[in-house]
């Protein structure tokens, strides 16, 4: 039980990497608060993993974020997973699309972190314990450029910068902060991007071909790294952008 005794909040836990991560953290003994925009997804998650606590949470809604933070015990772990992939170059990205991507992918993590951090730090000061924040970035970020990921890459680069700044501010207080940078992961939103392509079979082939390992990641390829970075096993790791990318950036 690698997360026994830890209370961990996960955003975007309704499906994909967030859902699998919430379940993996609960299996390792954490008291998991699984949140998502969509109540229907949380209902099916609660049926699948009845020990989880679920709360509807839109990370774009600051009042809702603050209200949930006020109800929770101090967290020992936070996984800011919520994010959206805008597809297109700069010429396909108007200001509304740019603002939406930053509001969800970057400001969402900022809002949740700012709301829960004072209680986390207070607990750390009282207990001399440890805590960890994990922010969802991507290999498509400051790590590597990809075609048609203009706004997306910019937001995920910002997430890495925010992660390093947080890590620097709190490294002496027992709080670590890292960013996770997956390759292409088989999730509902990826399936949606494939299905909406002009030639879905070719799109799927192209997504697979990006990974030298010759396949898409499954969510189960990603969750061990999530558990590790939220657990005390990674106690000497902070401020890192950790790649789980099937060899893309070799
Ligand atoms: P997904 O895109 O299939 O699901 C996203 C979840 O986020 C949904 O449950 C949705 O309801 C929720 N959500 C949407 N807007 C929200 C909001 N405003 N507040 C709270 N929840 C909201 O899941 P995924 O593909 O696993 O992606 C999760 C994260 O991983 C994203 O940040 C994404 O950028 C990142 N990521 C994904 C991949 C990939 O290939 N799938 C690769 C690298 C990084």
Short mmCIF file of C-alpha atoms and ligand atoms in Angstrom, two decimals:
data_model
loop_
_atom_site.label_atom_id
_atom_site.label_comp_id
_atom_site.label_asym_id
_atom_site.label_seq_id
_atom_site.Cartn_x
_atom_site.Cartn_y
_atom_site.Cartn_z
CA UNK A 1 0.00 0.00 0.00
CA UNK A 2 2.22 2.75 -1.36
CA UNK A 3 -0.25 5.60 -0.72
CA UNK A 4 -1.70 4.46 2.60
CA UNK A 5 -2.79 7.38 4.79
CA UNK A 6 -2.72 9.91 1.97
CA UNK A 7 -5.68 11.98 0.82
CA UNK A 8 -5.36 12.63 -2.91
CA UNK A 9 -7.50 14.80 -5.19
CA UNK A 10 -7.65 13.94 -8.88
CA UNK A 11 -9.20 16.25 -11.49
CA UNK A 12 -10.69 14.92 -14.75
CA UNK A 13 -11.13 11.52 -13.10
CA UNK A 14 -14.21 10.67 -15.17
CA UNK A 15 -12.38 8.92 -17.99
CA UNK A 16 -8.98 8.26 -19.51
CA UNK A 17 -5.76 8.77 -17.54
CA UNK A 18 -7.48 10.57 -14.66
CA UNK A 19 -9.97 7.77 -14.09
CA UNK A 20 -7.32 5.04 -14.21
CA UNK A 21 -5.10 7.10 -11.90
CA UNK A 22 -7.87 7.60 -9.33
CA UNK A 23 -8.49 3.84 -9.27
CA UNK A 24 -4.74 3.05 -9.09
CA UNK A 25 -4.25 5.49 -6.18
CA UNK A 26 -7.22 3.97 -4.29
CA UNK A 27 -5.78 0.47 -4.83
CA UNK A 28 -2.55 1.70 -3.20
CA UNK A 29 -4.49 2.74 -0.11
CA UNK A 30 -5.13 6.44 -0.75
CA UNK A 31 -8.33 8.19 0.26
CA UNK A 32 -9.15 9.48 -3.23
CA UNK A 33 -11.35 12.45 -4.04
CA UNK A 34 -12.19 11.89 -7.70
CA UNK A 35 -13.54 14.95 -9.50
CA UNK A 36 -14.75 15.66 -13.03
CA UNK A 37 -16.96 18.02 -14.97
CA UNK A 38 -19.35 15.20 -15.87
CA UNK A 39 -21.58 13.65 -13.21
CA UNK A 40 -22.45 10.67 -15.42
CA UNK A 41 -18.81 9.62 -15.67
CA UNK A 42 -18.36 9.98 -11.90
CA UNK A 43 -21.43 7.81 -11.31
CA UNK A 44 -19.95 4.99 -13.36
CA UNK A 45 -16.58 5.48 -11.61
CA UNK A 46 -18.27 5.22 -8.20
CA UNK A 47 -19.91 1.96 -9.30
CA UNK A 48 -16.54 0.60 -10.49
CA UNK A 49 -14.57 1.77 -7.43
CA UNK A 50 -16.97 2.28 -4.50
CA UNK A 51 -14.25 3.37 -2.02
CA UNK A 52 -13.63 6.59 -3.97
CA UNK A 53 -15.26 9.86 -2.99
CA UNK A 54 -16.59 11.66 -6.06
CA UNK A 55 -17.42 15.33 -6.60
CA UNK A 56 -18.52 17.15 -9.72
CA UNK A 57 -15.93 19.87 -10.32
CA UNK A 58 -15.37 22.19 -13.24
CA UNK A 59 -11.77 23.37 -12.86
CA UNK A 60 -12.72 26.50 -14.85
CA UNK A 61 -15.12 27.56 -12.08
CA UNK A 62 -13.08 29.29 -9.38
CA UNK A 63 -15.97 29.55 -6.90
CA UNK A 64 -16.66 25.82 -7.21
CA UNK A 65 -12.97 24.99 -6.81
CA UNK A 66 -12.75 27.10 -3.64
CA UNK A 67 -15.99 25.64 -2.24
CA UNK A 68 -14.74 22.07 -2.70
CA UNK A 69 -11.31 22.91 -1.22
CA UNK A 70 -13.04 24.32 1.89
CA UNK A 71 -14.89 21.00 2.43
CA UNK A 72 -11.87 18.74 2.15
CA UNK A 73 -9.32 17.64 4.71
CA UNK A 74 -5.79 18.88 3.94
CA UNK A 75 -4.48 17.01 0.91
CA UNK A 76 -1.28 14.98 0.76
CA UNK A 77 -1.46 14.63 -3.01
CA UNK A 78 -3.00 16.47 -5.95
CA UNK A 79 -3.12 15.29 -9.54
CA UNK A 80 -4.11 18.16 -11.84
CA UNK A 81 -5.10 16.01 -14.82
CA UNK A 82 -7.76 18.10 -16.58
CA UNK A 83 -6.87 19.21 -20.08
CA UNK A 84 -8.09 19.59 -23.64
CA UNK A 85 -6.37 19.05 -27.00
CA UNK A 86 -6.89 21.89 -29.46
CA UNK A 87 -6.00 20.61 -32.90
CA UNK A 88 -4.50 23.02 -35.39
CA UNK A 89 -1.76 25.45 -36.28
CA UNK A 90 -1.68 29.11 -35.25
CA UNK A 91 -3.87 29.92 -38.26
CA UNK A 92 -6.58 27.58 -36.99
CA UNK A 93 -6.39 28.98 -33.46
CA UNK A 94 -8.43 32.11 -32.85
CA UNK A 95 -8.26 34.00 -29.58
CA UNK A 96 -11.27 32.19 -28.14
CA UNK A 97 -9.64 28.79 -28.76
CA UNK A 98 -6.33 30.00 -27.33
CA UNK A 99 -8.06 31.42 -24.23
CA UNK A 100 -10.13 28.26 -23.69
CA UNK A 101 -7.03 26.05 -23.85
CA UNK A 102 -5.12 28.20 -21.38
CA UNK A 103 -8.13 28.55 -19.08
CA UNK A 104 -8.59 24.77 -18.84
CA UNK A 105 -5.07 23.35 -19.21
CA UNK A 106 -3.08 25.94 -17.26
CA UNK A 107 -5.42 28.08 -15.19
CA UNK A 108 -7.39 25.01 -14.10
CA UNK A 109 -4.30 23.59 -12.41
CA UNK A 110 -3.43 27.03 -11.01
CA UNK A 111 -6.94 27.45 -9.53
CA UNK A 112 -7.06 24.04 -7.87
CA UNK A 113 -3.50 24.27 -6.55
CA UNK A 114 -3.99 27.75 -5.14
CA UNK A 115 -7.22 26.66 -3.42
CA UNK A 116 -5.80 23.56 -1.71
CA UNK A 117 -2.22 24.70 -1.06
CA UNK A 118 -2.60 26.69 2.19
CA UNK A 119 -4.10 23.69 4.02
CA UNK A 120 -1.48 21.37 2.51
CA UNK A 121 1.35 23.62 3.68
CA UNK A 122 -0.20 24.07 7.11
CA UNK A 123 -0.37 20.29 7.53
CA UNK A 124 3.23 19.92 6.34
CA UNK A 125 4.40 22.53 8.87
CA UNK A 126 2.50 20.83 11.69
CA UNK A 127 3.48 17.24 10.89
CA UNK A 128 6.86 17.67 9.17
CA UNK A 129 5.34 15.34 6.60
CA UNK A 130 5.54 15.12 2.83
CA UNK A 131 3.15 15.98 0.03
CA UNK A 132 3.20 15.94 -3.74
CA UNK A 133 1.55 17.74 -6.63
CA UNK A 134 1.52 16.21 -10.09
CA UNK A 135 0.55 18.36 -13.07
CA UNK A 136 -0.48 16.83 -16.39
CA UNK A 137 1.74 18.12 -19.18
CA UNK A 138 2.60 16.16 -22.35
CA UNK A 139 5.52 15.26 -24.59
CA UNK A 140 3.89 17.89 -26.87
CA UNK A 141 5.12 20.91 -24.90
CA UNK A 142 8.51 22.55 -24.30
CA UNK A 143 9.83 18.97 -24.66
CA UNK A 144 8.99 18.55 -28.35
CA UNK A 145 6.97 20.27 -31.05
CA UNK A 146 4.25 18.41 -32.95
CA UNK A 147 2.26 19.55 -36.00
CA UNK A 148 -1.19 20.95 -35.25
CA UNK A 149 -0.57 21.24 -31.53
CA UNK A 150 -0.03 25.01 -31.46
CA UNK A 151 -2.21 26.03 -28.49
CA UNK A 152 -1.90 22.62 -26.85
CA UNK A 153 1.91 22.63 -26.91
CA UNK A 154 1.97 26.17 -25.55
CA UNK A 155 -0.32 25.27 -22.64
CA UNK A 156 1.63 22.15 -21.72
CA UNK A 157 4.91 24.09 -21.84
CA UNK A 158 3.28 26.55 -19.43
CA UNK A 159 2.30 23.66 -17.15
CA UNK A 160 5.95 22.56 -17.03
CA UNK A 161 7.08 26.10 -16.19
CA UNK A 162 4.42 26.43 -13.49
CA UNK A 163 5.49 23.06 -12.07
CA UNK A 164 9.14 24.10 -11.81
CA UNK A 165 8.20 27.42 -10.18
CA UNK A 166 6.02 25.66 -7.57
CA UNK A 167 8.74 23.10 -6.94
CA UNK A 168 11.28 25.88 -6.35
CA UNK A 169 8.99 27.80 -3.98
CA UNK A 170 8.14 24.86 -1.72
CA UNK A 171 11.07 22.45 -1.95
CA UNK A 172 12.19 23.28 1.59
CA UNK A 173 8.67 22.79 3.06
CA UNK A 174 8.24 19.09 2.20
CA UNK A 175 6.11 19.70 -0.91
CA UNK A 176 7.26 18.30 -4.24
CA UNK A 177 5.82 19.19 -7.61
CA UNK A 178 6.38 17.33 -10.88
CA UNK A 179 4.88 17.30 -14.37
CA UNK A 180 3.90 14.15 -16.23
CA UNK A 181 4.58 14.05 -19.98
CA UNK A 182 2.86 11.07 -21.63
CA UNK A 183 3.17 10.04 -25.25
CA UNK A 184 0.02 9.09 -27.16
CA UNK A 185 -2.40 7.34 -24.82
CA UNK A 186 -5.45 5.36 -25.89
CA UNK A 187 -8.26 7.28 -24.16
CA UNK A 188 -11.80 8.33 -25.14
CA UNK A 189 -10.61 11.75 -26.30
CA UNK A 190 -7.89 10.21 -28.50
CA UNK A 191 -10.52 7.88 -30.00
CA UNK A 192 -12.63 11.00 -30.67
CA UNK A 193 -9.72 12.69 -32.47
CA UNK A 194 -9.18 9.56 -34.56
CA UNK A 195 -12.91 9.21 -35.39
CA UNK A 196 -13.22 12.85 -36.45
CA UNK A 197 -10.23 12.69 -38.85
CA UNK A 198 -10.91 12.72 -42.59
CA UNK A 199 -9.40 9.21 -42.81
CA UNK A 200 -9.73 7.60 -39.34
CA UNK A 201 -7.71 4.47 -40.22
CA UNK A 202 -4.80 6.59 -41.49
CA UNK A 203 -5.07 8.86 -38.44
CA UNK A 204 -4.83 5.87 -36.08
CA UNK A 205 -1.80 4.54 -37.98
CA UNK A 206 -0.11 7.94 -37.74
CA UNK A 207 -0.73 8.17 -33.98
CA UNK A 208 0.73 4.68 -33.51
CA UNK A 209 3.72 5.43 -35.76
CA UNK A 210 4.76 8.34 -33.51
CA UNK A 211 5.88 5.87 -30.84
CA UNK A 212 9.06 3.92 -31.73
CA UNK A 213 7.68 1.16 -29.48
CA UNK A 214 5.09 0.65 -32.20
CA UNK A 215 1.87 1.07 -30.23
CA UNK A 216 -0.25 3.53 -28.32
CA UNK A 217 0.16 3.69 -24.56
CA UNK A 218 -2.66 2.28 -22.49
CA UNK A 219 -3.71 4.12 -19.34
CA UNK A 220 -2.07 1.28 -17.40
CA UNK A 221 1.29 2.27 -18.92
CA UNK A 222 0.88 5.68 -17.30
CA UNK A 223 -0.63 5.01 -13.86
CA UNK A 224 2.49 3.41 -12.30
CA UNK A 225 4.32 6.71 -12.86
CA UNK A 226 1.38 8.63 -11.33
CA UNK A 227 1.42 6.46 -8.22
CA UNK A 228 5.21 6.75 -7.96
CA UNK A 229 5.25 10.54 -8.27
CA UNK A 230 2.47 10.95 -5.68
CA UNK A 231 4.09 8.49 -3.27
CA UNK A 232 7.03 8.95 -0.92
CA UNK A 233 9.06 6.61 -3.14
CA UNK A 234 9.78 9.69 -5.27
CA UNK A 235 10.76 11.73 -2.20
CA UNK A 236 14.00 13.05 -3.83
CA UNK A 237 12.30 14.01 -7.13
CA UNK A 238 10.91 17.51 -7.65
CA UNK A 239 10.56 20.03 -10.46
CA UNK A 240 10.86 17.37 -13.16
CA UNK A 241 9.01 16.88 -16.43
CA UNK A 242 8.79 13.09 -16.45
CA UNK A 243 8.35 11.45 -19.86
CA UNK A 244 6.41 8.22 -20.39
CA UNK A 245 6.42 8.34 -24.19
CA UNK A 246 7.20 4.95 -25.71
CA UNK A 247 10.55 6.23 -26.93
CA UNK A 248 9.37 9.27 -28.89
CA UNK A 249 12.05 11.52 -27.44
CA UNK A 250 14.93 9.02 -27.47
P1 LIG B 1 -9.92 12.58 -21.87
O1 LIG B 1 -9.53 13.78 -22.65
O2 LIG B 1 -10.46 11.41 -22.60
O3 LIG B 1 -10.93 12.98 -20.71
C1 LIG B 1 -10.83 14.26 -20.15
C2 LIG B 1 -11.70 14.33 -18.91
O4 LIG B 1 -11.64 15.69 -18.48
C3 LIG B 1 -13.17 14.00 -19.15
O5 LIG B 1 -13.61 13.12 -18.14
C4 LIG B 1 -13.86 15.36 -19.03
O6 LIG B 1 -15.17 15.30 -18.54
C5 LIG B 1 -12.93 16.09 -18.08
N1 LIG B 1 -13.03 17.55 -18.18
C6 LIG B 1 -13.16 18.28 -19.30
N2 LIG B 1 -13.25 19.59 -18.99
C7 LIG B 1 -13.17 19.66 -17.63
C8 LIG B 1 -13.23 20.73 -16.70
N3 LIG B 1 -13.41 22.00 -17.13
N4 LIG B 1 -13.12 20.45 -15.39
C9 LIG B 1 -12.95 19.18 -14.97
N5 LIG B 1 -12.91 18.12 -15.79
C10 LIG B 1 -13.02 18.37 -17.12
O7 LIG B 1 -8.68 12.12 -20.98
P2 LIG B 1 -7.16 11.88 -21.37
O8 LIG B 1 -6.96 11.73 -22.84
O9 LIG B 1 -6.70 10.84 -20.41
O10 LIG B 1 -6.47 13.28 -20.99
C11 LIG B 1 -6.28 13.65 -19.65
C12 LIG B 1 -5.09 14.58 -19.57
O11 LIG B 1 -3.94 13.94 -20.11
C13 LIG B 1 -5.25 15.88 -20.35
O12 LIG B 1 -4.67 16.95 -19.62
C14 LIG B 1 -4.47 15.62 -21.61
O13 LIG B 1 -3.98 16.80 -22.21
C15 LIG B 1 -3.33 14.78 -21.06
N6 LIG B 1 -2.62 13.97 -22.04
C16 LIG B 1 -3.31 13.06 -22.78
C17 LIG B 1 -2.62 12.32 -23.73
C18 LIG B 1 -3.34 11.31 -24.60
O14 LIG B 1 -2.74 10.87 -25.60
N7 LIG B 1 -4.54 10.91 -24.28
C19 LIG B 1 -1.24 12.49 -23.90
C20 LIG B 1 -0.58 13.41 -23.11
C21 LIG B 1 -1.28 14.15 -22.17
#
